[in-house]
mmCIF file with all atom_site columns, C-alpha atoms in Angstrom:
data_model
loop_
_atom_site.group_PDB
_atom_site.id
_atom_site.type_symbol
_atom_site.label_atom_id
_atom_site.label_alt_id
_atom_site.label_comp_id
_atom_site.label_asym_id
_atom_site.label_entity_id
_atom_site.label_seq_id
_atom_site.pdbx_PDB_ins_code
_atom_site.Cartn_x
_atom_site.Cartn_y
_atom_site.Cartn_z
_atom_site.occupancy
_atom_site.B_iso_or_equiv
_atom_site.pdbx_formal_charge
_atom_site.auth_seq_id
_atom_site.auth_comp_id
_atom_site.auth_asym_id
_atom_site.auth_atom_id
_atom_site.pdbx_PDB_model_num
ATOM 1   C CA . MET P 1 1   ? 9.700   -6.564  -10.196 1.00 62.00 ? 1   MET P CA 1
ATOM 2   C CA . LEU P 1 2   ? 7.166   -9.395  -10.255 1.00 67.00 ? 2   LEU P CA 1
ATOM 3   C CA . VAL P 1 3   ? 7.822   -10.139 -6.573  1.00 74.00 ? 3   VAL P CA 1
ATOM 4   C CA . ALA P 1 4   ? 7.080   -6.505  -5.719  1.00 73.00 ? 4   ALA P CA 1
ATOM 5   C CA . THR P 1 5   ? 3.921   -6.749  -7.834  1.00 76.00 ? 5   THR P CA 1
ATOM 6   C CA . PHE P 1 6   ? 2.876   -9.849  -5.891  1.00 80.00 ? 6   PHE P CA 1
ATOM 7   C CA . VAL P 1 7   ? 3.481   -8.151  -2.527  1.00 78.00 ? 7   VAL P CA 1
ATOM 8   C CA . VAL P 1 8   ? 1.590   -4.983  -3.456  1.00 77.00 ? 8   VAL P CA 1
ATOM 9   C CA . THR P 1 9   ? -1.272  -7.016  -4.919  1.00 80.00 ? 9   THR P CA 1
ATOM 10  C CA . PHE P 1 10  ? -1.422  -9.262  -1.855  1.00 82.00 ? 10  PHE P CA 1
ATOM 11  C CA . ILE P 1 11  ? -1.627  -6.261  0.460   1.00 78.00 ? 11  ILE P CA 1
ATOM 12  C CA . GLY P 1 12  ? -4.218  -4.637  -1.787  1.00 76.00 ? 12  GLY P CA 1
ATOM 13  C CA . SER P 1 13  ? -6.251  -7.844  -1.906  1.00 81.00 ? 13  SER P CA 1
ATOM 14  C CA . ALA P 1 14  ? -7.255  -7.193  1.692   1.00 77.00 ? 14  ALA P CA 1
ATOM 15  C CA . ALA P 1 15  ? -9.595  -4.493  0.416   1.00 73.00 ? 15  ALA P CA 1
ATOM 16  C CA . VAL P 1 16  ? -11.026 -6.819  -2.247  1.00 76.00 ? 16  VAL P CA 1
ATOM 17  C CA . PHE P 1 17  ? -11.682 -9.594  0.281   1.00 80.00 ? 17  PHE P CA 1
ATOM 18  C CA . GLU P 1 18  ? -12.752 -7.060  2.969   1.00 77.00 ? 18  GLU P CA 1
ATOM 19  C CA . VAL P 1 19  ? -10.310 -8.315  5.597   1.00 80.00 ? 19  VAL P CA 1
ATOM 20  C CA . LEU P 1 20  ? -7.474  -6.689  7.481   1.00 75.00 ? 20  LEU P CA 1
ATOM 21  C CA . VAL P 1 21  ? -4.137  -6.643  5.674   1.00 71.00 ? 21  VAL P CA 1
ATOM 22  C CA . TYR P 1 22  ? -2.465  -9.112  8.040   1.00 71.00 ? 22  TYR P CA 1
ATOM 23  C CA . SER P 1 23  ? -5.494  -11.351 8.518   1.00 77.00 ? 23  SER P CA 1
ATOM 24  C CA . TRP P 1 24  ? -5.289  -15.123 8.035   1.00 79.00 ? 24  TRP P CA 1
ATOM 25  C CA . GLU P 1 25  ? -8.859  -15.073 6.762   1.00 83.00 ? 25  GLU P CA 1
ATOM 26  C CA . HIS P 1 26  ? -9.131  -15.834 3.005   1.00 82.00 ? 26  HIS P CA 1
ATOM 27  C CA . LEU P 1 27  ? -5.341  -16.285 2.853   1.00 85.00 ? 27  LEU P CA 1
ATOM 28  C CA . PHE P 1 28  ? -5.432  -18.914 0.083   1.00 86.00 ? 28  PHE P CA 1
ATOM 29  C CA . GLY P 1 29  ? -7.849  -16.869 -2.021  1.00 87.00 ? 29  GLY P CA 1
ATOM 30  C CA . ARG P 1 30  ? -5.730  -13.746 -1.596  1.00 87.00 ? 30  ARG P CA 1
ATOM 31  C CA . ILE P 1 31  ? -2.609  -15.645 -2.678  1.00 87.00 ? 31  ILE P CA 1
ATOM 32  C CA . LEU P 1 32  ? -4.404  -16.992 -5.769  1.00 90.00 ? 32  LEU P CA 1
ATOM 33  C CA . PHE P 1 33  ? -5.723  -13.501 -6.561  1.00 88.00 ? 33  PHE P CA 1
ATOM 34  C CA . SER P 1 34  ? -2.199  -12.078 -6.297  1.00 87.00 ? 34  SER P CA 1
ATOM 35  C CA . LEU P 1 35  ? -0.700  -14.850 -8.436  1.00 89.00 ? 35  LEU P CA 1
ATOM 36  C CA . ALA P 1 36  ? -3.341  -14.237 -11.108 1.00 90.00 ? 36  ALA P CA 1
ATOM 37  C CA . PHE P 1 37  ? -2.526  -10.531 -11.091 1.00 86.00 ? 37  PHE P CA 1
ATOM 38  C CA . VAL P 1 38  ? 1.199   -11.309 -11.399 1.00 85.00 ? 38  VAL P CA 1
ATOM 39  C CA . GLY P 1 39  ? 0.392   -13.636 -14.314 1.00 87.00 ? 39  GLY P CA 1
ATOM 40  C CA . ILE P 1 40  ? -1.443  -10.818 -16.083 1.00 85.00 ? 40  ILE P CA 1
ATOM 41  C CA . ALA P 1 41  ? 1.432   -8.439  -15.331 1.00 80.00 ? 41  ALA P CA 1
ATOM 42  C CA . PHE P 1 42  ? 3.874   -10.999 -16.744 1.00 81.00 ? 42  PHE P CA 1
ATOM 43  C CA . ALA P 1 43  ? 1.794   -11.382 -19.918 1.00 82.00 ? 43  ALA P CA 1
ATOM 44  C CA . PHE P 1 44  ? 1.811   -7.608  -20.465 1.00 79.00 ? 44  PHE P CA 1
ATOM 45  C CA . ARG P 1 45  ? 5.307   -7.034  -19.049 1.00 73.00 ? 45  ARG P CA 1
ATOM 46  C CA . ARG P 1 46  ? 6.612   -5.173  -22.103 1.00 74.00 ? 46  ARG P CA 1
ATOM 47  C CA . GLN P 1 47  ? 3.826   -2.609  -21.911 1.00 71.00 ? 47  GLN P CA 1
ATOM 48  C CA . ILE P 1 48  ? 3.903   -2.326  -18.103 1.00 66.00 ? 48  ILE P CA 1
ATOM 49  C CA . PHE P 1 49  ? 7.624   -2.485  -17.427 1.00 65.00 ? 49  PHE P CA 1
ATOM 50  C CA . GLY P 1 50  ? 8.458   -0.313  -20.427 1.00 70.00 ? 50  GLY P CA 1
ATOM 51  C CA . LEU P 1 51  ? 7.312   2.766   -18.497 1.00 68.00 ? 51  LEU P CA 1
ATOM 52  C CA . LYS P 1 52  ? 9.810   5.333   -17.305 1.00 76.00 ? 52  LYS P CA 1
ATOM 53  C CA . TYR P 1 53  ? 10.849  5.200   -13.643 1.00 76.00 ? 53  TYR P CA 1
ATOM 54  C CA . ASN P 1 54  ? 9.046   8.406   -12.642 1.00 79.00 ? 54  ASN P CA 1
ATOM 55  C CA . TYR P 1 55  ? 5.722   6.840   -13.688 1.00 80.00 ? 55  TYR P CA 1
ATOM 56  C CA . TYR P 1 56  ? 6.433   3.838   -11.460 1.00 77.00 ? 56  TYR P CA 1
ATOM 57  C CA . PHE P 1 57  ? 7.351   6.123   -8.594  1.00 81.00 ? 57  PHE P CA 1
ATOM 58  C CA . TYR P 1 58  ? 4.096   8.093   -8.695  1.00 83.00 ? 58  TYR P CA 1
ATOM 59  C CA . ILE P 1 59  ? 1.950   5.013   -9.328  1.00 81.00 ? 59  ILE P CA 1
ATOM 60  C CA . LEU P 1 60  ? 3.498   3.197   -6.362  1.00 79.00 ? 60  LEU P CA 1
ATOM 61  C CA . CYS P 1 61  ? 3.089   6.273   -4.139  1.00 81.00 ? 61  CYS P CA 1
ATOM 62  C CA . GLY P 1 62  ? -0.596  6.318   -5.044  1.00 82.00 ? 62  GLY P CA 1
ATOM 63  C CA . LEU P 1 63  ? -0.889  2.582   -4.390  1.00 79.00 ? 63  LEU P CA 1
ATOM 64  C CA . PHE P 1 64  ? 0.811   3.063   -1.012  1.00 79.00 ? 64  PHE P CA 1
ATOM 65  C CA . ALA P 1 65  ? -1.983  5.465   -0.069  1.00 79.00 ? 65  ALA P CA 1
ATOM 66  C CA . VAL P 1 66  ? -4.716  3.238   -1.524  1.00 78.00 ? 66  VAL P CA 1
ATOM 67  C CA . VAL P 1 67  ? -3.438  0.193   0.411   1.00 77.00 ? 67  VAL P CA 1
ATOM 68  C CA . HIS P 1 68  ? -4.333  2.046   3.601   1.00 77.00 ? 68  HIS P CA 1
ATOM 69  C CA . LEU P 1 69  ? -8.008  1.858   2.571   1.00 75.00 ? 69  LEU P CA 1
ATOM 70  C CA . ALA P 1 70  ? -7.855  -1.810  3.600   1.00 72.00 ? 70  ALA P CA 1
ATOM 71  C CA . ASN P 1 71  ? -7.745  -0.657  7.229   1.00 73.00 ? 71  ASN P CA 1
ATOM 72  C CA . LEU P 1 72  ? -11.241 0.827   6.931   1.00 77.00 ? 72  LEU P CA 1
ATOM 73  C CA . HIS P 1 73  ? -14.383 -1.244  7.383   1.00 78.00 ? 73  HIS P CA 1
ATOM 74  C CA . PHE P 1 74  ? -16.757 0.433   4.955   1.00 77.00 ? 74  PHE P CA 1
ATOM 75  C CA . SER P 1 75  ? -19.672 -1.850  5.802   1.00 80.00 ? 75  SER P CA 1
ATOM 76  C CA . GLU P 1 76  ? -19.596 -0.680  9.445   1.00 83.00 ? 76  GLU P CA 1
ATOM 77  C CA . MET P 1 77  ? -19.247 3.041   8.667   1.00 83.00 ? 77  MET P CA 1
ATOM 78  C CA . ASN P 1 78  ? -21.775 5.784   7.995   1.00 87.00 ? 78  ASN P CA 1
ATOM 79  C CA . PRO P 1 79  ? -21.266 8.136   5.010   1.00 88.00 ? 79  PRO P CA 1
ATOM 80  C CA . ALA P 1 80  ? -19.554 10.836  7.101   1.00 89.00 ? 80  ALA P CA 1
ATOM 81  C CA . GLU P 1 81  ? -17.016 8.345   8.467   1.00 86.00 ? 81  GLU P CA 1
ATOM 82  C CA . ILE P 1 82  ? -16.380 7.032   4.950   1.00 84.00 ? 82  ILE P CA 1
ATOM 83  C CA . ALA P 1 83  ? -15.723 10.586  3.739   1.00 88.00 ? 83  ALA P CA 1
ATOM 84  C CA . VAL P 1 84  ? -13.276 11.203  6.602   1.00 86.00 ? 84  VAL P CA 1
ATOM 85  C CA . GLY P 1 85  ? -11.539 7.899   5.853   1.00 83.00 ? 85  GLY P CA 1
ATOM 86  C CA . LEU P 1 86  ? -11.149 8.786   2.170   1.00 84.00 ? 86  LEU P CA 1
ATOM 87  C CA . ILE P 1 87  ? -9.819  12.253  3.026   1.00 86.00 ? 87  ILE P CA 1
ATOM 88  C CA . ASN P 1 88  ? -7.335  10.703  5.456   1.00 81.00 ? 88  ASN P CA 1
ATOM 89  C CA . THR P 1 89  ? -6.205  8.365   2.678   1.00 80.00 ? 89  THR P CA 1
ATOM 90  C CA . LEU P 1 90  ? -5.639  11.338  0.368   1.00 82.00 ? 90  LEU P CA 1
ATOM 91  C CA . LEU P 1 91  ? -3.530  12.924  3.090   1.00 81.00 ? 91  LEU P CA 1
ATOM 92  C CA . ILE P 1 92  ? -1.252  9.880   2.992   1.00 81.00 ? 92  ILE P CA 1
ATOM 93  C CA . VAL P 1 93  ? -0.129  10.719  -0.569  1.00 83.00 ? 93  VAL P CA 1
ATOM 94  C CA . PRO P 1 94  ? 2.340   13.477  0.502   1.00 87.00 ? 94  PRO P CA 1
ATOM 95  C CA . SER P 1 95  ? 3.770   11.104  3.101   1.00 85.00 ? 95  SER P CA 1
ATOM 96  C CA . ALA P 1 96  ? 4.134   8.456   0.406   1.00 85.00 ? 96  ALA P CA 1
ATOM 97  C CA . LEU P 1 97  ? 6.018   10.913  -1.805  1.00 88.00 ? 97  LEU P CA 1
ATOM 98  C CA . ILE P 1 98  ? 8.370   11.849  1.032   1.00 89.00 ? 98  ILE P CA 1
ATOM 99  C CA . LEU P 1 99  ? 8.931   8.226   2.066   1.00 87.00 ? 99  LEU P CA 1
ATOM 100 C CA . GLY P 1 100 ? 9.474   7.289   -1.580  1.00 86.00 ? 100 GLY P CA 1
ATOM 101 C CA . TYR P 1 101 ? 12.087  10.012  -1.913  1.00 88.00 ? 101 TYR P CA 1
ATOM 102 C CA . VAL P 1 102 ? 13.805  8.791   1.259   1.00 91.00 ? 102 VAL P CA 1
ATOM 103 C CA . ARG P 1 103 ? 13.698  5.221   -0.089  1.00 86.00 ? 103 ARG P CA 1
ATOM 104 C CA . VAL P 1 104 ? 15.268  6.174   -3.411  1.00 85.00 ? 104 VAL P CA 1
ATOM 105 C CA . SER P 1 105 ? 17.844  8.562   -1.915  1.00 90.00 ? 105 SER P CA 1
ATOM 106 C CA . TYR P 1 106 ? 18.882  6.802   1.285   1.00 92.00 ? 106 TYR P CA 1
ATOM 107 C CA . GLY P 1 107 ? 17.614  3.228   1.112   1.00 85.00 ? 107 GLY P CA 1
ATOM 108 C CA . PHE P 1 108 ? 14.854  0.949   2.322   1.00 82.00 ? 108 PHE P CA 1
ATOM 109 C CA . LEU P 1 109 ? 15.913  0.893   5.985   1.00 89.00 ? 109 LEU P CA 1
ATOM 110 C CA . TYR P 1 110 ? 15.674  4.671   6.295   1.00 91.00 ? 110 TYR P CA 1
ATOM 111 C CA . ALA P 1 111 ? 12.244  4.719   4.637   1.00 87.00 ? 111 ALA P CA 1
ATOM 112 C CA . VAL P 1 112 ? 10.920  2.054   7.000   1.00 86.00 ? 112 VAL P CA 1
ATOM 113 C CA . SER P 1 113 ? 12.454  3.851   9.988   1.00 92.00 ? 113 SER P CA 1
ATOM 114 C CA . PHE P 1 114 ? 10.850  7.145   8.980   1.00 91.00 ? 114 PHE P CA 1
ATOM 115 C CA . HIS P 1 115 ? 7.527   5.373   8.465   1.00 88.00 ? 115 HIS P CA 1
ATOM 116 C CA . LEU P 1 116 ? 7.745   3.921   11.971  1.00 89.00 ? 116 LEU P CA 1
ATOM 117 C CA . LEU P 1 117 ? 8.573   7.327   13.425  1.00 90.00 ? 117 LEU P CA 1
ATOM 118 C CA . HIS P 1 118 ? 5.747   8.904   11.458  1.00 86.00 ? 118 HIS P CA 1
ATOM 119 C CA . ASN P 1 119 ? 3.287   6.363   12.862  1.00 85.00 ? 119 ASN P CA 1
ATOM 120 C CA . ALA P 1 120 ? 4.741   6.508   16.381  1.00 89.00 ? 120 ALA P CA 1
ATOM 121 C CA . VAL P 1 121 ? 3.884   10.170  16.959  1.00 87.00 ? 121 VAL P CA 1
ATOM 122 C CA . PRO P 1 122 ? 0.078   9.809   16.645  1.00 82.00 ? 122 PRO P CA 1
ATOM 123 C CA . MET P 1 123 ? 0.129   6.487   18.501  1.00 84.00 ? 123 MET P CA 1
ATOM 124 C CA . VAL P 1 124 ? 1.991   8.034   21.459  1.00 89.00 ? 124 VAL P CA 1
ATOM 125 C CA . LEU P 1 125 ? -0.391  10.977  21.470  1.00 87.00 ? 125 LEU P CA 1
ATOM 126 C CA . TYR P 1 126 ? -3.375  8.628   21.326  1.00 82.00 ? 126 TYR P CA 1
ATOM 127 C CA . PHE P 1 127 ? -2.213  6.592   24.320  1.00 86.00 ? 127 PHE P CA 1
ATOM 128 C CA . VAL P 1 128 ? -0.970  9.566   26.338  1.00 86.00 ? 128 VAL P CA 1
ATOM 129 C CA . LEU P 1 129 ? -4.006  11.767  25.765  1.00 79.00 ? 129 LEU P CA 1
#
């Protein structure tokens, strides 16, 4: 569970450091930030990991949506674009719930495959239109 915490924190650290998720920029700082977060999670592991599974499921679905905020560059956006970006992030929550259900019911490979298909449709439409 601590490895998953590190991965989620590392992906989320892109928003804290205002870089793209897969950027090499601030890599060392992001790793240290994630390790510190894992250390805190380890210190409070009884309180954190004592939660029931359904709480984890909904928290991780929310974090899945929030991680997508790292793709937005708030400093380069006007207030209307920020509002649209936040609304789009809220629209990711139902997708996260569906993908989470697929992950729990059918496995990781199916969830990743469905995520790729979900992302492929708008990308194809973008490049075709």
